[in-house]
PDB file of C-alpha atoms and ligand atoms in Angstrom:
ATOM      1  CA  MET A 607      23.800   7.079  32.217  1.00 98.00           C
ATOM      2  CA  LYS A 608      20.621   7.548  30.143  1.00 98.00           C
ATOM      3  CA  ILE A 609      21.059   7.640  26.417  1.00 98.00           C
ATOM      4  CA  LEU A 610      18.646   9.580  24.378  1.00 98.00           C
ATOM      5  CA  ALA A 611      18.257   8.029  20.798  1.00 99.00           C
ATOM      6  CA  ILE A 612      15.957  10.133  18.283  1.00 98.00           C
ATOM      7  CA  GLY A 613      15.109   8.706  15.144  1.00 98.00           C
ATOM      8  CA  ASP A 614      15.514  10.199  11.387  1.00 98.00           C
ATOM      9  CA  ILE A 615      14.412  13.867  11.186  1.00 97.00           C
ATOM     10  CA  THR A 616      12.201  14.064   8.004  1.00 96.00           C
ATOM     11  CA  SER A 617      12.025  17.979   7.567  1.00 96.00           C
ATOM     12  CA  PRO A 618      13.240  21.110   8.868  1.00 96.00           C
ATOM     13  CA  GLY A 619       9.525  20.905  10.430  1.00 97.00           C
ATOM     14  CA  GLY A 620      11.445  17.853  12.671  1.00 97.00           C
ATOM     15  CA  VAL A 621      14.563  20.250  13.433  1.00 98.00           C
ATOM     16  CA  GLU A 622      12.067  23.024  14.490  1.00 98.00           C
ATOM     17  CA  HIS A 623      10.315  20.557  17.139  1.00 98.00           C
ATOM     18  CA  LEU A 624      13.452  19.473  18.568  1.00 98.00           C
ATOM     19  CA  ARG A 625      14.500  23.082  18.897  1.00 98.00           C
ATOM     20  CA  GLY A 626      11.624  24.018  20.550  1.00 97.00           C
ATOM     21  CA  GLY A 627      11.577  20.746  22.755  1.00 97.00           C
ATOM     22  CA  LEU A 628      14.263  18.523  22.950  1.00 98.00           C
ATOM     23  CA  TRP A 629      16.399  20.432  26.394  1.00 98.00           C
ATOM     24  CA  LYS A 630      12.765  20.038  28.040  1.00 98.00           C
ATOM     25  CA  ILE A 631      13.028  16.169  27.297  1.00 98.00           C
ATOM     26  CA  ARG A 632      16.593  15.936  28.473  1.00 98.00           C
ATOM     27  CA  GLU A 633      15.658  17.607  31.771  1.00 98.00           C
ATOM     28  CA  LYS A 634      12.581  15.641  32.179  1.00 98.00           C
ATOM     29  CA  TYR A 635      14.062  12.060  31.666  1.00 98.00           C
ATOM     30  CA  GLY A 636      17.823  13.076  33.052  1.00 98.00           C
ATOM     31  CA  ILE A 637      19.234  12.131  29.758  1.00 98.00           C
ATOM     32  CA  ASP A 638      23.091  12.306  29.913  1.00 98.00           C
ATOM     33  CA  PHE A 639      23.868  12.022  26.247  1.00 98.00           C
ATOM     34  CA  CYS A 640      21.937  12.529  22.932  1.00 98.00           C
ATOM     35  CA  VAL A 641      22.202  11.128  19.703  1.00 98.00           C
ATOM     36  CA  VAL A 642      20.006  12.433  16.575  1.00 98.00           C
ATOM     37  CA  ASN A 643      19.560  10.664  13.180  1.00 98.00           C
ATOM     38  CA  GLY A 644      19.700  13.866  10.833  1.00 97.00           C
ATOM     39  CA  GLU A 645      19.923  12.587   7.849  1.00 93.00           C
ATOM     40  CA  ASN A 646      16.888  13.922   6.203  1.00 91.00           C
ATOM     41  CA  ALA A 647      16.485  17.084   8.184  1.00 93.00           C
ATOM     42  CA  SER A 648      16.552  19.136   4.559  1.00 89.00           C
ATOM     43  CA  VAL A 649      13.860  16.980   3.142  1.00 70.00           C
ATOM     44  CA  ILE A 650      15.268  15.257   0.200  1.00 64.00           C
ATOM     45  CA  ASN A 651      18.333  17.443   0.468  1.00 73.00           C
ATOM     46  CA  GLY A 652      20.309  15.421   3.144  1.00 91.00           C
ATOM     47  CA  ILE A 653      20.872  17.845   5.786  1.00 95.00           C
ATOM     48  CA  SER A 654      21.955  21.468   5.386  1.00 93.00           C
ATOM     49  CA  LYS A 655      24.968  22.774   7.837  1.00 94.00           C
ATOM     50  CA  GLU A 656      22.394  25.218   9.417  1.00 94.00           C
ATOM     51  CA  ALA A 657      20.011  22.540   9.977  1.00 95.00           C
ATOM     52  CA  ALA A 658      22.589  20.415  11.725  1.00 96.00           C
ATOM     53  CA  GLN A 659      24.017  23.350  13.756  1.00 97.00           C
ATOM     54  CA  THR A 660      20.365  24.302  15.232  1.00 97.00           C
ATOM     55  CA  LEU A 661      20.369  20.808  16.140  1.00 98.00           C
ATOM     56  CA  LEU A 662      23.392  20.958  17.879  1.00 98.00           C
ATOM     57  CA  MET A 663      22.541  23.840  19.725  1.00 98.00           C
ATOM     58  CA  SER A 664      18.861  22.292  20.486  1.00 98.00           C
ATOM     59  CA  GLY A 665      20.129  19.315  22.723  1.00 98.00           C
ATOM     60  CA  ALA A 666      21.863  16.970  20.453  1.00 98.00           C
ATOM     61  CA  ASP A 667      25.523  15.888  21.261  1.00 98.00           C
ATOM     62  CA  VAL A 668      25.660  13.849  18.032  1.00 98.00           C
ATOM     63  CA  ILE A 669      24.249  13.712  14.389  1.00 98.00           C
ATOM     64  CA  THR A 670      24.149  10.659  12.538  1.00 98.00           C
ATOM     65  CA  GLY A 671      23.692   9.840   8.860  1.00 97.00           C
ATOM     66  CA  GLY A 672      22.769   7.789   6.290  1.00 96.00           C
ATOM     67  CA  ASN A 673      22.529   7.269   2.394  1.00 94.00           C
ATOM     68  CA  HIS A 674      21.112  10.686   1.999  1.00 93.00           C
ATOM     69  CA  THR A 675      23.879  13.136   4.184  1.00 92.00           C
ATOM     70  CA  MET A 676      25.947  13.675   1.375  1.00 90.00           C
ATOM     71  CA  HIS A 677      22.883  15.068  -0.627  1.00 89.00           C
ATOM     72  CA  ASN A 678      23.501  18.766   0.390  1.00 88.00           C
ATOM     73  CA  TYR A 679      26.929  20.031  -0.177  1.00 88.00           C
ATOM     74  CA  SER A 680      26.467  22.880   2.368  1.00 87.00           C
ATOM     75  CA  VAL A 681      27.206  20.026   5.322  1.00 92.00           C
ATOM     76  CA  HIS A 682      30.308  18.733   3.637  1.00 94.00           C
ATOM     77  CA  SER A 683      32.694  21.072   5.064  1.00 95.00           C
ATOM     78  CA  PHE A 684      30.524  21.174   8.158  1.00 96.00           C
ATOM     79  CA  LEU A 685      31.427  17.685   8.247  1.00 97.00           C
ATOM     80  CA  GLU A 686      35.144  18.086   8.302  1.00 96.00           C
ATOM     81  CA  GLU A 687      35.103  20.774  10.898  1.00 96.00           C
ATOM     82  CA  SER A 688      32.731  19.187  13.524  1.00 97.00           C
ATOM     83  CA  PRO A 689      33.431  16.286  15.381  1.00 97.00           C
ATOM     84  CA  ALA A 690      29.584  16.372  16.531  1.00 98.00           C
ATOM     85  CA  ILE A 691      28.164  15.459  13.103  1.00 98.00           C
ATOM     86  CA  ILE A 692      29.340  12.009  11.273  1.00 98.00           C
ATOM     87  CA  ARG A 693      28.332  10.216   8.598  1.00 98.00           C
ATOM     88  CA  PRO A 694      28.666   6.196   7.825  1.00 98.00           C
ATOM     89  CA  VAL A 695      31.857   5.330   8.579  1.00 98.00           C
ATOM     90  CA  ASN A 696      31.871   2.366   5.733  1.00 97.00           C
ATOM     91  CA  TYR A 697      31.589   5.596   2.923  1.00 96.00           C
ATOM     92  CA  GLY A 698      35.580   5.296   3.634  1.00 94.00           C
ATOM     93  CA  ASP A 699      38.374   7.964   3.497  1.00 92.00           C
ATOM     94  CA  LYS A 700      37.429   9.379   0.065  1.00 90.00           C
ATOM     95  CA  ALA A 701      33.933  11.062   1.587  1.00 94.00           C
ATOM     96  CA  PRO A 702      33.934  14.379   3.597  1.00 96.00           C
ATOM     97  CA  GLY A 703      34.047  13.792   7.499  1.00 97.00           C
ATOM     98  CA  ARG A 704      34.326  11.041   9.881  1.00 97.00           C
ATOM     99  CA  GLY A 705      32.176   7.897  10.405  1.00 98.00           C
ATOM    100  CA  TYR A 706      32.974   8.289  13.938  1.00 98.00           C
ATOM    101  CA  THR A 707      33.681  10.210  17.118  1.00 98.00           C
ATOM    102  CA  VAL A 708      34.586  10.184  20.443  1.00 98.00           C
ATOM    103  CA  ILE A 709      32.721  12.910  22.767  1.00 98.00           C
ATOM    104  CA  ASP A 710      33.923  13.592  26.200  1.00 98.00           C
ATOM    105  CA  THR A 711      31.334  15.067  28.153  1.00 96.00           C
ATOM    106  CA  GLY A 712      33.098  15.404  31.282  1.00 96.00           C
ATOM    107  CA  ALA A 713      31.742  12.177  33.246  1.00 95.00           C
ATOM    108  CA  TYR A 714      31.465   9.843  30.430  1.00 96.00           C
ATOM    109  CA  ARG A 715      33.850   9.870  26.787  1.00 98.00           C
ATOM    110  CA  VAL A 716      31.540   8.333  24.550  1.00 98.00           C
ATOM    111  CA  LEU A 717      32.521   6.963  21.340  1.00 98.00           C
ATOM    112  CA  VAL A 718      29.574   6.926  18.569  1.00 98.00           C
ATOM    113  CA  ILE A 719      29.823   5.116  14.956  1.00 98.00           C
ATOM    114  CA  ASN A 720      27.413   5.652  12.393  1.00 98.00           C
ATOM    115  CA  ALA A 721      27.644   2.326   9.613  1.00 98.00           C
ATOM    116  CA  MET A 722      25.353   1.718   6.613  1.00 98.00           C
ATOM    117  CA  GLY A 723      23.919  -1.427   5.804  1.00 98.00           C
ATOM    118  CA  ASN A 724      24.402  -2.685   2.325  1.00 95.00           C
ATOM    119  CA  ILE A 725      21.259  -4.457   2.064  1.00 96.00           C
ATOM    120  CA  HIS A 726      18.187  -2.835  -0.428  1.00 96.00           C
ATOM    121  CA  ILE A 727      19.934   0.380   0.051  1.00 96.00           C
ATOM    122  CA  GLU A 728      21.663   2.815  -1.867  1.00 94.00           C
ATOM    123  CA  PRO A 729      24.288   4.043  -2.451  1.00 94.00           C
ATOM    124  CA  VAL A 730      25.950   0.337  -1.706  1.00 95.00           C
ATOM    125  CA  LEU A 731      28.746   0.360   0.572  1.00 96.00           C
ATOM    126  CA  ASP A 732      31.207  -1.949   1.543  1.00 96.00           C
ATOM    127  CA  ALA A 733      29.989  -4.097   4.148  1.00 96.00           C
ATOM    128  CA  PRO A 734      30.068  -2.219   7.712  1.00 98.00           C
ATOM    129  CA  TYR A 735      31.663  -4.838   9.498  1.00 98.00           C
ATOM    130  CA  PRO A 736      35.438  -4.315   8.917  1.00 98.00           C
ATOM    131  CA  TYR A 737      34.883  -0.668   9.600  1.00 98.00           C
ATOM    132  CA  ILE A 738      33.765  -1.157  12.610  1.00 98.00           C
ATOM    133  CA  ASP A 739      36.137  -3.615  13.867  1.00 98.00           C
ATOM    134  CA  LYS A 740      38.834  -0.789  12.384  1.00 98.00           C
ATOM    135  CA  VAL A 741      36.966   1.677  14.635  1.00 98.00           C
ATOM    136  CA  LEU A 742      36.853  -0.228  18.057  1.00 98.00           C
ATOM    137  CA  ARG A 743      40.415  -1.001  17.184  1.00 98.00           C
ATOM    138  CA  ALA A 744      41.701   2.432  16.874  1.00 98.00           C
ATOM    139  CA  CYS A 745      39.695   3.723  19.577  1.00 98.00           C
ATOM    140  CA  GLU A 746      40.467   1.120  22.317  1.00 98.00           C
ATOM    141  CA  GLY A 747      41.490   2.631  25.753  1.00 98.00           C
ATOM    142  CA  GLU A 748      40.059   6.499  24.497  1.00 98.00           C
ATOM    143  CA  TYR A 749      36.012   5.830  25.512  1.00 98.00           C
ATOM    144  CA  ASP A 750      33.788   4.476  28.302  1.00 98.00           C
ATOM    145  CA  ILE A 751      30.777   4.088  25.928  1.00 98.00           C
ATOM    146  CA  ALA A 752      30.250   2.839  22.443  1.00 98.00           C
ATOM    147  CA  ILE A 753      26.994   3.703  20.685  1.00 99.00           C
ATOM    148  CA  LEU A 754      26.461   2.813  17.068  1.00 98.00           C
ATOM    149  CA  ASP A 755      24.029   3.681  14.807  1.00 98.00           C
ATOM    150  CA  ILE A 756      23.582   1.427  11.857  1.00 98.00           C
ATOM    151  CA  HIS A 757      21.232   2.720   9.152  1.00 98.00           C
ATOM    152  CA  ALA A 758      20.011   0.278   7.128  1.00 98.00           C
ATOM    153  CA  GLU A 759      16.844  -1.296   5.211  1.00 98.00           C
ATOM    154  CA  ALA A 760      17.017  -4.511   6.164  1.00 98.00           C
ATOM    155  CA  THR A 761      15.835  -5.818   9.320  1.00 97.00           C
ATOM    156  CA  GLY A 762      17.869  -8.780   9.357  1.00 97.00           C
ATOM    157  CA  GLU A 763      20.973  -7.000   8.620  1.00 98.00           C
ATOM    158  CA  LYS A 764      20.647  -4.371  11.601  1.00 98.00           C
ATOM    159  CA  LEU A 765      19.885  -7.501  13.754  1.00 98.00           C
ATOM    160  CA  ALA A 766      23.150  -9.331  12.428  1.00 98.00           C
ATOM    161  CA  VAL A 767      25.592  -6.338  13.012  1.00 98.00           C
ATOM    162  CA  ALA A 768      23.883  -6.010  16.756  1.00 98.00           C
ATOM    163  CA  HIS A 769      24.625  -9.816  17.406  1.00 98.00           C
ATOM    164  CA  SER A 770      28.076  -8.759  15.695  1.00 98.00           C
ATOM    165  CA  TYR A 771      29.455  -6.308  18.746  1.00 98.00           C
ATOM    166  CA  ASP A 772      26.924  -7.548  21.488  1.00 98.00           C
ATOM    167  CA  GLY A 773      29.032  -6.850  24.616  1.00 98.00           C
ATOM    168  CA  ARG A 774      31.614  -4.965  22.695  1.00 98.00           C
ATOM    169  CA  ILE A 775      29.466  -1.654  21.743  1.00 98.00           C
ATOM    170  CA  ASN A 776      26.533  -0.904  24.856  1.00 98.00           C
ATOM    171  CA  VAL A 777      23.890   0.564  22.696  1.00 98.00           C
ATOM    172  CA  ILE A 778      23.216  -0.247  19.409  1.00 98.00           C
ATOM    173  CA  PHE A 779      19.981   1.198  17.221  1.00 98.00           C
ATOM    174  CA  GLY A 780      18.638   0.838  14.030  1.00 98.00           C
ATOM    175  CA  THR A 781      17.548   3.880  11.630  1.00 98.00           C
ATOM    176  CA  HIS A 782      16.381   4.739   8.125  1.00 97.00           C
ATOM    177  CA  THR A 783      13.174   2.923   7.991  1.00 97.00           C
ATOM    178  CA  HIS A 784      11.262   5.788   9.784  1.00 97.00           C
ATOM    179  CA  VAL A 785       9.117   3.327  11.221  1.00 97.00           C
ATOM    180  CA  PRO A 786       9.306   2.559  15.048  1.00 98.00           C
ATOM    181  CA  THR A 787       9.986  -1.240  16.199  1.00 98.00           C
ATOM    182  CA  ALA A 788       8.950  -2.733  19.343  1.00 97.00           C
ATOM    183  CA  ASP A 789      11.461  -5.075  19.750  1.00 97.00           C
ATOM    184  CA  TYR A 790      14.104  -3.103  21.513  1.00 97.00           C
ATOM    185  CA  THR A 791      15.979  -5.730  23.907  1.00 98.00           C
ATOM    186  CA  VAL A 792      18.892  -5.986  25.753  1.00 98.00           C
ATOM    187  CA  LEU A 793      21.228  -8.846  24.043  1.00 98.00           C
ATOM    188  CA  PRO A 794      23.036 -11.773  25.790  1.00 98.00           C
ATOM    189  CA  ARG A 795      26.019  -9.627  26.597  1.00 98.00           C
ATOM    190  CA  GLY A 796      24.539  -6.768  27.706  1.00 98.00           C
ATOM    191  CA  THR A 797      23.988  -4.484  24.602  1.00 98.00           C
ATOM    192  CA  GLY A 798      21.012  -2.334  24.262  1.00 98.00           C
ATOM    193  CA  TYR A 799      19.152  -2.993  20.780  1.00 98.00           C
ATOM    194  CA  VAL A 800      16.285  -1.653  19.097  1.00 98.00           C
ATOM    195  CA  THR A 801      15.829  -2.458  15.033  1.00 98.00           C
ATOM    196  CA  ASP A 802      14.632   0.628  14.249  1.00 98.00           C
ATOM    197  CA  LEU A 803      13.797   4.066  16.211  1.00 98.00           C
ATOM    198  CA  GLY A 804      11.127   5.641  14.120  1.00 98.00           C
ATOM    199  CA  MET A 805      11.292   9.518  12.907  1.00 98.00           C
ATOM    200  CA  CYS A 806      10.795  12.686  14.070  1.00 98.00           C
ATOM    201  CA  GLY A 807       8.728  15.256  11.484  1.00 97.00           C
ATOM    202  CA  GLU A 808       5.262  15.449  10.268  1.00 97.00           C
ATOM    203  CA  GLY A 809       2.578  13.051  11.318  1.00 97.00           C
ATOM    204  CA  GLY A 810      -0.444  12.304   9.208  1.00 95.00           C
ATOM    205  CA  GLY A 811       1.686  11.033   5.888  1.00 96.00           C
ATOM    206  CA  ILE A 812       3.573   8.190   4.749  1.00 97.00           C
ATOM    207  CA  LEU A 813       7.242   7.886   6.486  1.00 96.00           C
ATOM    208  CA  GLY A 814       7.128  12.048   6.924  1.00 95.00           C
ATOM    209  CA  MET A 815       5.875  12.777   3.658  1.00 95.00           C
ATOM    210  CA  ASP A 816       2.980  13.760   1.636  1.00 96.00           C
ATOM    211  CA  THR A 817       0.511  11.257   0.967  1.00 97.00           C
ATOM    212  CA  GLY A 818      -0.368  12.518  -1.993  1.00 96.00           C
ATOM    213  CA  THR A 819       2.989  13.264  -3.593  1.00 95.00           C
ATOM    214  CA  VAL A 820       4.261   9.787  -2.711  1.00 96.00           C
ATOM    215  CA  LEU A 821       1.245   7.909  -4.293  1.00 97.00           C
ATOM    216  CA  TYR A 822       1.647  10.168  -7.293  1.00 96.00           C
ATOM    217  CA  LYS A 823       5.456   8.995  -7.730  1.00 95.00           C
ATOM    218  CA  LEU A 824       4.740   4.939  -7.066  1.00 96.00           C
ATOM    219  CA  LYS A 825       1.480   5.265  -9.161  1.00 97.00           C
ATOM    220  CA  THR A 826       3.317   6.712 -12.116  1.00 97.00           C
ATOM    221  CA  ARG A 827       6.934   6.548 -11.909  1.00 95.00           C
ATOM    222  CA  MET A 828       7.374   9.965 -13.009  1.00 95.00           C
ATOM    223  CA  PRO A 829      10.078  12.132 -11.156  1.00 92.00           C
ATOM    224  CA  THR A 830       8.100  13.856  -8.236  1.00 92.00           C
ATOM    225  CA  ARG A 831       9.916  16.252  -5.522  1.00 89.00           C
ATOM    226  CA  LEU A 832       8.653  14.854  -2.313  1.00 89.00           C
ATOM    227  CA  LYS A 833       7.270  17.351   0.350  1.00 92.00           C
ATOM    228  CA  PRO A 834       6.448  17.005   3.964  1.00 94.00           C
ATOM    229  CA  SER A 835       3.385  15.854   5.269  1.00 96.00           C
ATOM    230  CA  ASP A 836       1.156  18.325   6.884  1.00 95.00           C
ATOM    231  CA  GLY A 837       0.359  16.748   9.995  1.00 97.00           C
ATOM    232  CA  GLU A 838       1.380  17.390  13.716  1.00 98.00           C
ATOM    233  CA  CYS A 839       5.299  17.002  14.273  1.00 98.00           C
ATOM    234  CA  PHE A 840       6.288  14.573  16.566  1.00 98.00           C
ATOM    235  CA  ALA A 841       9.686  12.452  17.287  1.00 98.00           C
ATOM    236  CA  ASP A 842      10.357   8.862  18.060  1.00 98.00           C
ATOM    237  CA  GLY A 843      13.055   8.183  20.644  1.00 97.00           C
ATOM    238  CA  VAL A 844      14.601   5.490  22.758  1.00 98.00           C
ATOM    239  CA  ILE A 845      16.287   6.135  26.080  1.00 98.00           C
ATOM    240  CA  PHE A 846      18.958   3.480  27.195  1.00 98.00           C
ATOM    241  CA  THR A 847      19.942   3.002  30.924  1.00 98.00           C
ATOM    242  CA  LEU A 848      23.121   1.767  31.210  1.00 98.00           C
ATOM    243  CA  ASP A 849      24.515   0.607  34.726  1.00 98.00           C
ATOM    244  CA  GLY A 850      28.521   0.606  34.063  1.00 96.00           C
ATOM    245  CA  ALA A 851      28.488  -1.307  30.487  1.00 97.00           C
ATOM    246  CA  VAL A 852      25.432  -3.214  30.667  1.00 98.00           C
ATOM    247  CA  CYS A 853      22.087  -2.001  29.582  1.00 98.00           C
ATOM    248  CA  THR A 854      19.521  -1.953  32.284  1.00 98.00           C
ATOM    249  CA  ASP A 855      16.444  -0.217  30.891  1.00 98.00           C
ATOM    250  CA  ILE A 856      15.007   0.233  27.529  1.00 98.00           C
ATOM    251  CA  THR A 857      11.937   2.603  26.958  1.00 98.00           C
ATOM    252  CA  ARG A 858      10.431   4.263  24.288  1.00 98.00           C
ATOM    253  CA  ILE A 859       9.485   7.672  24.053  1.00 98.00           C
ATOM    254  CA  LYS A 860       7.222   9.876  21.785  1.00 98.00           C
ATOM    255  CA  PHE A 861       7.212  13.760  22.283  1.00 98.00           C
TER     256      PHE A 861
HETATM  257 FE1  LIG B1118      17.858   6.650   5.359  1.00 80.09          FE
END
């Protein structure tokens, strides 16, 4: 089984980039299942319902979220309606939507969990561990493959989560920093892991955002509406190949 995971979409341009190219990439690499982190798909306004629907029609099987997901109110009802878009599970039961989903592709029943770290990231949610444990218990016997998107700032926290679930969750990847890491590895009990997938959006700026506006914000501390960079769009992704429950290969792609 081949699972493609794509890093944080940083703009509507990133959504368009996937709309134009994701199905071709799926075909080229024989992808069975695709997870996209879409929390910034509408720039600083989180992800709109329209952007989420476009991504699902463009080849994403599941959209995961993070600290920006709730910023766009238009997506709240869609989080309730659609099993294909999830938000961090450690928001708890009071937030709209769900923190995990099981998608039956016909060949595989895939459990996807989204959780947020709580070191140097806001909002500060509860630690993810008990929430993930609860999902694994609740879904026991209902899935063949489990995937976790741990949306966090701190590298060490993502690694700690990965080691906690090595052998219990088949694929674990980090999101949020927009910087692709080169530490992809198969952990001792067979889990495929990478600390951060990277991003999908306009290049040439700072983490997908326009250099000038980011510098103005950092140098003046004035309220600044960030805008996407004006470089060419690209997508960072990682393909995890599984043989049964064990990850046998991890390949980075950029398209
Ligand atoms: Fe984030």
